[in-house]
Coordinates of C-alpha atoms in Angstrom, one line a residue:
Chain G
X725 CA 130.6 51.4 72.3
X726 CA 133.1 49.4 71.0
X727 CA 134.6 50.0 67.8
X728 CA 133.5 46.7 66.2
X729 CA 129.9 48.2 67.1
X730 CA 130.0 51.4 64.6
X731 CA 127.9 51.5 61.7
X732 CA 129.8 52.2 58.5
X733 CA 129.0 55.5 58.5
X734 CA 130.1 56.1 62.0
X735 CA 133.6 54.6 61.6
X736 CA 134.3 56.3 58.3
X737 CA 134.0 59.6 60.1
X738 CA 136.2 58.4 62.7
X739 CA 138.6 57.4 60.0
X740 CA 138.3 60.6 58.2
X741 CA 138.8 62.3 61.6
X742 CA 141.8 60.1 62.7
X743 CA 140.2 58.9 65.8
X744 CA 141.2 55.5 64.9
X745 CA 142.8 53.6 62.3
X746 CA 141.7 50.6 59.8
X747 CA 144.4 48.6 61.7
X748 CA 142.3 49.4 65.2
X749 CA 138.9 48.7 63.3
X750 CA 140.0 45.1 61.8
X751 CA 141.6 43.9 65.5
X752 CA 138.7 44.8 67.4
X753 CA 136.8 42.8 64.9
X754 CA 139.2 40.0 65.2
X755 CA 138.9 40.4 68.9
X756 CA 135.3 39.7 68.9
X757 CA 135.6 36.7 66.3
X758 CA 137.9 35.1 68.9
X759 CA 135.3 35.8 71.8
X760 CA 132.1 34.7 70.4
X761 CA 133.0 32.9 67.5
X762 CA 133.1 29.4 69.1
X763 CA 129.6 29.8 69.9
X764 CA 128.2 31.3 66.8
X765 CA 130.2 29.5 64.2
X766 CA 129.6 32.4 61.3
X767 CA 132.8 31.9 59.5
X768 CA 134.2 29.0 57.5
X769 CA 137.9 30.6 57.0
X770 CA 139.1 33.5 58.7
X771 CA 141.8 35.5 56.4
X772 CA 143.5 37.7 59.6
X773 CA 146.9 38.2 58.4
X774 CA 145.4 39.2 54.8
X775 CA 143.0 41.6 56.4
X776 CA 145.6 43.3 58.6
X777 CA 148.2 43.6 55.6
X778 CA 145.1 45.3 53.8
X779 CA 144.3 47.5 56.7
X780 CA 147.9 48.8 57.1
X781 CA 147.9 49.6 53.5
X782 CA 144.7 51.7 53.4
X783 CA 145.7 53.3 56.4
X784 CA 149.2 54.0 55.0
X785 CA 147.4 56.0 52.1
X786 CA 144.9 57.7 54.1
X787 CA 141.9 58.3 51.5
X788 CA 138.8 57.6 53.4
X789 CA 136.7 59.1 50.4
X790 CA 135.0 56.4 49.8
X791 CA 132.7 55.2 53.1
X792 CA 133.9 51.5 52.8
X793 CA 137.8 52.5 52.7
X794 CA 139.4 50.3 55.9
X795 CA 136.2 48.9 57.0
X796 CA 136.1 45.2 58.1
X797 CA 133.8 43.0 55.9
X798 CA 132.8 39.6 55.8
X799 CA 132.3 37.7 52.5
X800 CA 129.5 34.8 51.9
X801 CA 131.5 31.9 50.9
X802 CA 130.0 31.3 47.8
X803 CA 131.7 34.7 46.1
X804 CA 135.0 33.5 44.5
X805 CA 137.9 35.5 46.3
X806 CA 141.4 35.3 44.6
X807 CA 144.0 33.0 46.1
X808 CA 141.7 32.7 49.2
X809 CA 139.5 29.4 49.7
X810 CA 136.0 29.4 48.4
X811 CA 133.7 26.3 49.3
X812 CA 130.3 27.3 49.0
X813 CA 130.2 25.2 52.3
X814 CA 130.4 22.1 50.1
X815 CA 132.6 19.0 50.5
X816 CA 132.8 19.1 46.6
X817 CA 134.8 22.2 46.9
X818 CA 136.4 21.7 50.2
X819 CA 140.1 22.7 49.3
X820 CA 139.1 25.1 46.2
X821 CA 141.2 28.0 45.8
X822 CA 140.0 30.2 42.8
X823 CA 142.3 32.0 40.7
X824 CA 140.1 35.1 40.3
X825 CA 137.6 37.4 42.5
X826 CA 133.9 37.9 41.8
X827 CA 133.2 41.3 40.5
X828 CA 131.2 42.5 43.7
X829 CA 134.4 41.4 45.9
X830 CA 136.5 43.1 43.5
X831 CA 134.5 46.3 43.4
X832 CA 134.7 46.2 47.4
X833 CA 138.3 45.3 47.4
X834 CA 139.2 48.4 44.9
X835 CA 137.9 50.8 47.5
X836 CA 139.8 49.5 50.2
X837 CA 137.4 47.4 52.0
X838 CA 139.1 44.7 54.6
X839 CA 137.9 41.0 54.4
X840 CA 138.2 39.4 57.4
X841 CA 136.8 36.2 56.7
X842 CA 134.3 34.2 54.8
X843 CA 130.6 33.6 55.9
X844 CA 129.0 30.1 56.5
X845 CA 125.7 29.3 54.4
X846 CA 123.9 26.4 53.3
X847 CA 125.5 24.1 50.5
X848 CA 125.4 26.4 47.3
X849 CA 122.9 28.5 48.9
X850 CA 120.3 25.9 49.1
X851 CA 118.4 26.2 52.3
X852 CA 116.7 28.3 55.0
X853 CA 118.6 27.8 58.0
X854 CA 122.4 27.2 57.2
X855 CA 121.9 23.8 58.9
X856 CA 122.6 22.6 55.0
X857 CA 126.1 23.8 55.6
X858 CA 128.6 20.7 54.4
X859 CA 130.9 21.7 57.7
X860 CA 128.6 22.7 60.5
X861 CA 125.6 24.7 61.5
X862 CA 125.8 28.6 62.5
X863 CA 124.0 29.4 65.4
X864 CA 121.3 32.5 66.0
X865 CA 123.1 35.2 68.5
X866 CA 120.0 36.0 69.9
X867 CA 119.3 32.1 71.1
X868 CA 122.1 29.9 70.3
X869 CA 119.5 26.8 70.3
X870 CA 118.0 28.6 67.1
X871 CA 118.9 28.9 63.6
X872 CA 120.0 32.3 62.0
X873 CA 118.3 31.6 58.7
X874 CA 119.7 30.9 55.7
X875 CA 121.0 30.6 53.3
X876 CA 123.3 33.5 54.3
X877 CA 123.1 32.8 57.7
X878 CA 126.8 33.2 58.5
X879 CA 126.8 36.8 57.1
X880 CA 123.7 37.6 59.2
X881 CA 124.9 36.3 62.2
X882 CA 128.3 37.6 61.9
X883 CA 126.9 41.3 61.4
X884 CA 124.1 40.8 64.4
X885 CA 127.3 39.5 66.8
X886 CA 129.4 42.6 65.6
X887 CA 132.3 40.5 64.3
X888 CA 132.2 42.4 61.1
X889 CA 130.6 45.8 60.2
X890 CA 128.6 44.2 57.0
X891 CA 128.8 41.2 54.9
X892 CA 127.8 40.3 51.2
X893 CA 125.1 37.8 50.7
X894 CA 123.1 36.2 48.1
X895 CA 119.3 36.1 47.9
X896 CA 117.6 33.4 45.3
X897 CA 114.5 32.9 47.3
X898 CA 114.8 34.2 50.7
X899 CA 118.5 34.0 51.6
X900 CA 119.7 37.8 52.4
X901 CA 116.1 38.7 53.8
X902 CA 115.0 35.6 56.0
X903 CA 118.6 35.6 57.9
X904 CA 118.7 39.5 58.4
X905 CA 115.1 39.1 60.0
X906 CA 115.7 36.2 62.2
X907 CA 118.9 37.9 63.1
X908 CA 117.8 41.3 63.7
X909 CA 119.9 43.1 61.0
X910 CA 119.1 44.9 57.9
X911 CA 119.3 43.1 54.4
X912 CA 118.8 44.3 50.7
X913 CA 117.7 41.8 48.1
X914 CA 118.3 43.9 45.0
X915 CA 116.5 43.7 41.6
X916 CA 117.6 41.0 39.3
X917 CA 120.5 42.1 37.4
X918 CA 121.5 45.3 39.8
X919 CA 124.5 43.7 40.8
X920 CA 126.9 41.2 38.9
X921 CA 126.6 37.7 39.5
X922 CA 130.0 37.3 37.9
X923 CA 132.1 35.1 39.8
X924 CA 129.5 34.0 42.5
X925 CA 128.8 30.2 42.4
X926 CA 125.4 29.8 40.4
X927 CA 122.4 28.1 42.5
X928 CA 119.3 29.5 39.9
X929 CA 120.7 31.9 37.4
X930 CA 117.6 33.8 36.7
X931 CA 117.0 34.0 40.4
X932 CA 120.3 34.6 42.1
X933 CA 120.9 38.2 43.2
X934 CA 123.9 39.6 45.4
X935 CA 123.3 42.2 48.2
X936 CA 124.4 43.5 51.7
X937 CA 123.4 42.7 55.2
X938 CA 124.5 45.6 57.5
X939 CA 123.3 47.3 60.4
X940 CA 121.2 50.3 59.1
X941 CA 119.5 51.0 55.8
X942 CA 122.1 54.0 55.5
X943 CA 124.9 51.5 55.4
X944 CA 123.4 49.0 52.9
X945 CA 123.1 52.4 50.6
X946 CA 126.6 53.0 51.0
X947 CA 127.7 49.3 49.9
X948 CA 125.2 49.6 47.2
X949 CA 126.8 52.5 45.5
X950 CA 130.1 50.5 44.8
X951 CA 128.8 47.1 44.2
X952 CA 125.9 47.8 41.7
X953 CA 125.9 48.4 38.0
X954 CA 126.6 46.9 34.6
X955 CA 129.2 44.0 34.3
X956 CA 130.7 43.1 30.7
X957 CA 131.1 39.7 32.5
X958 CA 127.4 39.2 33.4
X959 CA 125.1 39.8 30.4
X960 CA 122.0 40.0 32.6
X961 CA 123.5 43.4 34.3
X962 CA 121.5 46.1 32.6
X963 CA 123.2 49.4 31.4
X964 CA 120.9 51.5 33.9
X965 CA 122.5 54.4 35.7
X966 CA 123.4 53.7 39.4
X967 CA 121.9 56.3 41.4
X968 CA 123.9 57.5 44.9
X969 CA 121.9 55.4 46.9
X970 CA 122.3 57.8 50.0
X971 CA 120.8 60.7 48.5
X972 CA 117.0 61.0 49.1
X973 CA 117.1 58.8 52.2
X974 CA 116.3 61.7 54.3
X975 CA 113.4 62.7 52.2
X976 CA 110.2 62.0 54.1
X977 CA 107.6 59.3 53.3
X978 CA 104.6 61.9 53.4
X979 CA 102.1 60.8 51.0
X980 CA 103.8 57.7 49.7
X981 CA 101.4 55.0 48.7
X982 CA 102.5 51.5 50.5
X983 CA 100.3 48.6 49.9
X984 CA 99.7 45.6 52.1
X985 CA 99.2 42.5 49.9
X986 CA 96.3 40.7 52.2
X987 CA 97.7 37.2 51.2
X988 CA 100.9 38.1 53.3
X989 CA 98.9 38.6 56.2
X990 CA 97.0 35.4 56.2
X991 CA 96.8 32.2 57.8
X992 CA 100.1 30.5 58.2
X993 CA 101.8 33.7 59.3
X994 CA 102.4 33.9 63.4
X995 CA 99.8 35.8 65.1
X996 CA 102.2 37.6 67.6
X997 CA 104.5 38.4 64.6
X998 CA 101.7 39.9 62.7
X999 CA 100.8 41.9 65.4
X1000 CA 104.5 43.6 65.6
X1001 CA 104.2 44.5 61.9
X1002 CA 100.9 46.0 62.1
X1003 CA 102.8 48.3 64.8
X1004 CA 105.4 49.0 62.4
X1005 CA 103.0 50.1 59.5
X1006 CA 101.3 52.1 62.3
X1007 CA 104.7 53.9 62.6
X1008 CA 104.8 54.6 58.9
X1009 CA 101.2 55.7 58.7
X1010 CA 102.1 58.0 61.2
X1011 CA 105.2 59.2 59.2
X1012 CA 102.6 60.3 56.6
X1013 CA 102.6 57.1 54.4
X1014 CA 99.1 56.4 53.0
X1015 CA 98.3 52.6 53.6
X1016 CA 96.1 50.6 50.8
X1017 CA 94.9 47.0 51.2
X1018 CA 95.8 45.3 47.9
X1019 CA 95.8 41.4 46.9
X1020 CA 98.1 39.7 45.2
X1021 CA 96.0 36.4 44.6
X1022 CA 98.6 34.4 42.7
X1023 CA 100.7 34.1 46.0
X1024 CA 99.5 30.8 47.0
X1025 CA 101.2 29.2 43.8
X1026 CA 104.3 31.2 44.7
X1027 CA 106.3 28.1 46.4
X1028 CA 105.7 25.5 43.4
X1029 CA 106.5 27.7 40.8
X1030 CA 109.8 28.9 42.7
X1031 CA 110.8 25.7 43.7
X1032 CA 110.2 23.9 40.4
X1033 CA 112.2 26.6 38.6
X1034 CA 115.0 27.5 41.2
X1035 CA 115.8 23.2 41.2
X1036 CA 115.8 22.8 37.4
X1037 CA 118.1 25.4 36.8
X1038 CA 120.0 24.2 39.8
X1039 CA 120.4 20.7 38.4
X1040 CA 121.8 21.8 35.4
X1041 CA 124.1 24.6 37.1
X1042 CA 125.5 21.7 39.3
X1043 CA 126.8 19.5 36.3
X1044 CA 129.9 21.3 36.5
X1045 CA 130.9 19.6 39.6
X1046 CA 132.3 16.4 37.8
X1047 CA 135.4 15.9 39.4
X1048 CA 137.9 16.6 36.1
X1049 CA 138.4 20.0 36.1
X1050 CA 138.5 21.4 39.9
X1051 CA 137.5 20.3 43.5
X1052 CA 136.9 16.6 44.9
X1053 CA 137.5 13.9 42.6
X1054 CA 136.8 10.2 43.7
X1055 CA 139.3 7.5 42.1
X1056 CA 137.6 5.2 39.7
X1057 CA 138.1 2.9 36.6
X1058 CA 135.6 4.5 34.2
X1059 CA 134.5 7.7 33.5
X1060 CA 130.9 7.2 35.0
X1061 CA 132.1 5.7 38.1
X1062 CA 134.2 8.8 38.6
X1063 CA 131.1 11.1 37.9
X1064 CA 128.5 8.8 40.1
X1065 CA 131.2 8.7 43.1
X1066 CA 132.7 12.0 43.0
X1067 CA 128.9 13.5 43.3
X1068 CA 127.7 11.3 45.6
X1069 CA 130.3 11.9 47.7
X1070 CA 130.7 15.6 47.5
X1071 CA 127.2 16.8 47.5
X1072 CA 125.2 16.9 51.1
X1073 CA 121.4 15.8 51.5
X1074 CA 119.3 19.1 49.9
X1075 CA 121.9 19.5 47.0
X1076 CA 121.3 15.8 45.9
X1077 CA 117.5 16.4 46.4
X1078 CA 117.6 19.4 44.6
X1079 CA 119.4 17.8 41.5
X1080 CA 117.2 14.8 41.5
X1081 CA 114.1 17.2 41.5
X1082 CA 115.3 19.4 38.7
X1083 CA 116.4 16.4 36.5
X1084 CA 113.0 15.2 36.9
X1085 CA 111.3 18.2 36.3
X1086 CA 113.3 18.9 33.3
X1087 CA 113.2 15.5 31.9
X1088 CA 111.6 14.1 28.7
X1089 CA 107.9 13.9 29.5
X1090 CA 107.8 16.1 32.3
X1091 CA 109.2 19.6 31.0
X1092 CA 106.1 20.8 30.1
X1093 CA 104.0 19.7 33.0
X1094 CA 106.6 21.1 35.5
X1095 CA 109.4 23.5 34.1
X1096 CA 107.2 25.0 31.2
X1097 CA 104.2 25.7 33.5
X1098 CA 105.8 27.0 35.9
X1099 CA 108.0 29.6 33.9
X1100 CA 104.0 30.3 32.4
X1101 CA 102.9 30.9 36.0
X1102 CA 106.2 33.4 36.5
X1103 CA 105.0 35.3 33.7
X1104 CA 101.6 35.7 35.6
X1105 CA 103.0 36.4 39.0
X1106 CA 105.5 39.0 37.2
X1107 CA 102.5 40.8 35.7
X1108 CA 100.6 40.6 39.0
X1109 CA 103.2 42.9 40.6
X1110 CA 103.2 45.3 37.9
X1111 CA 99.6 46.0 38.0
X1112 CA 99.9 46.3 41.8
X1113 CA 102.7 48.7 41.3
X1114 CA 100.4 51.0 39.2
X1115 CA 98.2 51.5 42.3
X1116 CA 101.3 51.9 45.0
X1117 CA 104.7 53.1 45.4
X1118 CA 105.9 50.0 47.7
X1119 CA 104.5 47.4 49.5
X1120 CA 105.1 46.2 53.0
X1121 CA 104.9 42.8 54.7
X1122 CA 106.3 40.5 57.3
X1123 CA 109.8 39.4 56.1
X1124 CA 108.9 35.7 57.2
X1125 CA 106.0 33.5 58.4
X1126 CA 107.5 32.8 61.6
X1127 CA 110.5 34.0 63.8
X1128 CA 113.8 31.9 64.0
X1129 CA 113.1 28.2 64.5
X1130 CA 115.2 25.7 66.7
X1131 CA 118.1 23.8 65.2
X1132 CA 116.7 20.3 63.9
X1133 CA 113.3 21.5 63.8
X1134 CA 112.4 21.2 59.9
X1135 CA 115.5 19.9 59.0
X1136 CA 114.2 16.2 58.0
X1137 CA 111.1 17.6 56.4
X1138 CA 112.3 19.3 53.0
X1139 CA 108.6 20.8 52.4
X1140 CA 108.4 22.3 55.8
X1141 CA 111.7 24.1 55.3
X1142 CA 110.5 25.0 51.7
X1143 CA 107.5 26.7 53.4
X1144 CA 109.6 29.3 55.4
X1145 CA 110.3 31.0 52.0
X1146 CA 106.8 31.8 51.4
X1147 CA 106.7 35.5 51.5
X1148 CA 110.0 35.9 50.1
X1149 CA 110.5 33.9 47.3
X1150 CA 107.4 35.7 45.2
X1151 CA 109.6 38.6 45.2
X1152 CA 112.7 36.7 43.3
X1153 CA 110.0 35.2 40.7
X1154 CA 109.2 39.0 40.0
X1155 CA 112.5 40.1 39.9
X1156 CA 111.8 43.1 42.1
X1157 CA 113.8 44.6 44.9
X1158 CA 113.1 43.9 48.7
X1159 CA 114.6 45.1 51.5
X1160 CA 114.2 43.7 55.4
X1161 CA 114.5 45.8 58.4
X1162 CA 114.3 44.5 62.3
X1163 CA 110.7 45.9 63.5
X1164 CA 110.3 44.4 66.9
X1165 CA 110.6 41.4 68.8
X1166 CA 108.5 38.1 70.1
X1167 CA 109.0 35.7 72.6
X1168 CA 108.4 32.2 70.9
X1169 CA 106.1 29.8 72.6
X1170 CA 108.9 27.3 72.8
X1171 CA 112.0 30.0 74.0
X1172 CA 113.2 32.2 76.9
X1173 CA 114.4 34.4 74.6
X1174 CA 112.6 37.3 72.7
X1175 CA 113.4 37.0 68.7
X1176 CA 114.0 39.8 66.1
X1177 CA 111.2 40.4 63.8
X1178 CA 111.6 41.5 60.2
X1179 CA 109.6 44.0 58.1
X1180 CA 109.8 43.6 54.5
X1181 CA 109.6 46.7 51.8
X1182 CA 109.0 45.4 48.4
X1183 CA 109.8 48.1 45.7
X1184 CA 109.6 48.2 41.8
X1185 CA 112.2 47.1 39.6
X1186 CA 115.5 49.1 39.7
X1187 CA 113.6 51.4 42.2
X1188 CA 115.7 50.6 45.2
X1189 CA 115.8 54.3 46.0
X1190 CA 112.3 54.2 47.6
X1191 CA 112.2 50.9 49.8
X1192 CA 115.7 52.2 51.3
X1193 CA 114.0 55.5 52.1
X1194 CA 111.3 54.1 53.5
X1195 CA 113.4 52.0 55.4
X1196 CA 115.7 54.5 56.5
X1197 CA 112.8 56.9 57.5
X1198 CA 111.7 53.8 59.7
X1199 CA 115.0 53.7 61.3
X1200 CA 115.0 57.1 62.2
X1201 CA 112.0 56.7 63.9
X1202 CA 112.5 53.4 65.9
X1203 CA 115.6 51.9 67.5
X1204 CA 114.9 48.0 66.8
X1205 CA 117.8 48.0 64.8
X1206 CA 120.1 49.3 67.4
X1207 CA 119.5 46.3 69.6
X1208 CA 122.4 44.1 70.4
X1209 CA 122.2 39.8 71.1
X1210 CA 123.1 39.2 74.6
X1211 CA 124.9 36.0 73.4
X1212 CA 123.4 33.9 75.9
Chain R
X383 CA 102.2 10.2 43.2
X384 CA 104.5 7.7 44.5
X385 CA 108.2 7.6 42.8
X386 CA 109.5 4.0 42.5
X387 CA 112.8 3.3 43.1
X388 CA 113.6 2.7 39.4
X389 CA 112.6 5.9 38.8
X390 CA 114.6 7.1 41.2
X391 CA 117.5 5.2 40.1
X392 CA 116.7 6.4 36.2
X393 CA 116.6 10.2 37.3
X394 CA 120.1 9.4 39.5
X395 CA 121.4 8.1 36.5
X396 CA 120.7 10.8 34.2
X397 CA 122.1 13.6 36.9
X398 CA 125.2 11.2 37.6
X399 CA 124.4 11.0 41.2
X400 CA 125.8 7.9 43.1
X401 CA 123.3 7.1 45.7
X402 CA 122.9 4.7 48.3
X403 CA 120.2 2.4 48.8
X404 CA 119.2 4.5 51.9
X405 CA 119.2 7.9 50.0
X406 CA 117.1 6.1 47.1
X407 CA 114.5 5.2 49.8
X408 CA 114.4 8.5 51.3
X409 CA 114.4 10.5 48.2
X410 CA 111.4 8.3 46.6
X411 CA 109.6 9.1 49.5
X412 CA 110.5 13.0 50.0
X413 CA 110.6 13.7 45.8
X414 CA 106.8 12.1 46.2
X415 CA 105.3 14.5 48.3
X416 CA 107.1 17.4 46.9
X417 CA 105.9 16.8 43.5
X418 CA 102.6 16.1 45.0
X419 CA 102.6 19.8 46.3
X420 CA 103.8 20.9 42.8
X421 CA 100.5 19.5 41.6
X422 CA 98.5 22.4 42.7
X423 CA 99.7 24.6 39.6
X424 CA 97.5 22.8 37.7
X425 CA 95.0 24.8 39.1
X426 CA 96.3 28.1 37.3
X427 CA 94.9 28.7 33.8
X428 CA 98.0 29.6 31.8
X429 CA 96.3 29.3 28.2
X430 CA 98.4 31.2 25.9
X431 CA 100.8 32.6 28.5
X432 CA 104.3 32.8 27.4
X433 CA 106.9 31.6 29.7
X434 CA 109.7 33.6 30.9
X435 CA 113.3 33.1 32.0
X436 CA 114.3 36.4 32.0
X437 CA 112.8 38.6 34.3
X438 CA 114.0 42.1 33.5
X439 CA 113.0 41.9 29.7
X440 CA 116.9 41.7 28.4
X441 CA 117.3 40.2 25.1
X442 CA 119.9 38.5 23.3
X443 CA 123.0 40.8 24.6
X444 CA 126.0 40.3 22.3
X445 CA 129.7 41.7 22.3
X446 CA 132.2 41.6 19.5
X447 CA 133.8 38.5 19.0
X448 CA 137.4 39.4 20.0
X449 CA 140.0 36.9 21.5
X450 CA 141.1 38.1 25.0
X451 CA 144.4 36.4 26.1
X452 CA 144.4 34.7 29.3
X453 CA 147.9 35.3 31.5
X454 CA 150.4 32.1 31.4
X455 CA 150.2 32.4 34.9
X456 CA 146.2 32.3 35.1
X457 CA 146.1 29.3 32.7
X458 CA 148.8 27.3 35.1
X459 CA 146.5 28.2 37.9
X460 CA 143.5 27.2 36.2
X461 CA 145.3 23.9 35.1
X462 CA 146.5 23.2 38.2
X463 CA 143.1 22.8 39.9
X464 CA 142.8 19.8 37.9
X465 CA 143.0 16.7 40.0
X466 CA 144.8 15.4 37.2
X467 CA 146.9 16.9 34.5
X468 CA 149.6 16.3 31.8
X469 CA 151.5 18.7 29.4
X470 CA 149.4 21.5 30.2
X471 CA 146.1 19.7 29.6
X472 CA 143.5 18.4 32.0
X473 CA 143.4 14.5 32.4
X474 CA 140.5 12.3 32.7
X475 CA 139.3 8.7 32.0
X476 CA 138.5 7.9 28.3
X477 CA 134.9 8.8 27.2
X478 CA 134.7 5.9 24.8
X479 CA 135.8 2.8 26.1

């Protein structure tokens, strides 16, 4: 196995034993990047000199007690990185260099993480395919004709193609789990508030969560230990103890009650994929879990609830891009013209659509019918999850309704694209955590290559530990997560 | 429900978003079909249901109102981000003509 294909855990062991250095790991990643990223296009910018400098420093100190020390990482280009261009994949921020770093990035850097570059995404994280990037689409390493999922598509594709060991993504409605599922890697959407949002450009503030995409659940747990916790700069992070997420992963799942919400296996979910997930559930059953069917009848209202609320929040969050204090700025004679031209030229189609939709649903006369109604339904959906969790310890569903689709297939039909989030956005509405782990492959009707399938494991608020344990036990019993794309 | 071009223009103006005629046409169609899809929420009975905006139940998180200084170099970096500046201030067009 090549150095850049190791897990974080394996690489940390090697660093401790001096089998190789952080510089070796970093060089291996850049060799891979140079070999494959022309095809995959998972990075907006690369920080090779910065990374090699950092790796040298970490090697000099030689302290690898934190498992992330010396390990190369990709960062979704929506996390501010001090002195390093941060674009949100938007033309409006094409040349923006932030004077500060996001809290999550700062925490990684303090522990000796080696940032190799900034990953591509859908502009301002709005999308499910990474086709909405203002610069270029990312390709799925399992089939370059297909999307990697989104919005953290660059992050998932880079990890899947061994260009970095892990990446930080963000998840507002699907954006970590869907690309992780499409690319055959492991991704965690944390409980809302578990990881600080400070310094990450806002999409929908009451939904946005920050989390890792990695090769194994074990690695995800290692990253979580460092990035989670209260941050005084983000008042939505509660003062709840950060557990050692690696502890307890080895505990068996015998007797654990896993719920299968029947609405997540209903019509609209690809039949072949469903079979794969059902096999995975049988595996969990054979490990001793008790499987019970449950029902979440409000699931069918999740998409309208989600999109009304996030687009409303987005329309206000994106007011700040006005061409005055930073970013793109159009030459104009009046202030009004400056606003109109800057924003008209700087934002791409999905962002414009979002701002239009959100402005409409918040405008006088429509607020009650749309925004307020959706916020009420959100209460009901949250209660429905709480009630279901009185009966079960966690839930298992497919992560996505289908496997990766072809580039261009849905990009002109926004509603079809939105429906890709149908199994993942209810989790953000309820603010609970969910993990996506690879659980098999299917060969799509319109393609030659087998594409990865993801299983979603949903947990109670702030109970990441249970779902990580289920995911880890599953990965101990299977090897889907070890498969590598051929990059054909 | 079909949005008219005039309605699209009104929203775009509220959002300070300059749109081309082709974009107005496209958004009128796309937003109409999305809003139609949203209509199904009317089926849900929300009588006496409180809306929620903070999902983990936190309420007004306060801190001491203390002044924290910003380092001069950070201040300079922030001002330097602006497309136009003068005397350490961000410059733009007049709000009132």
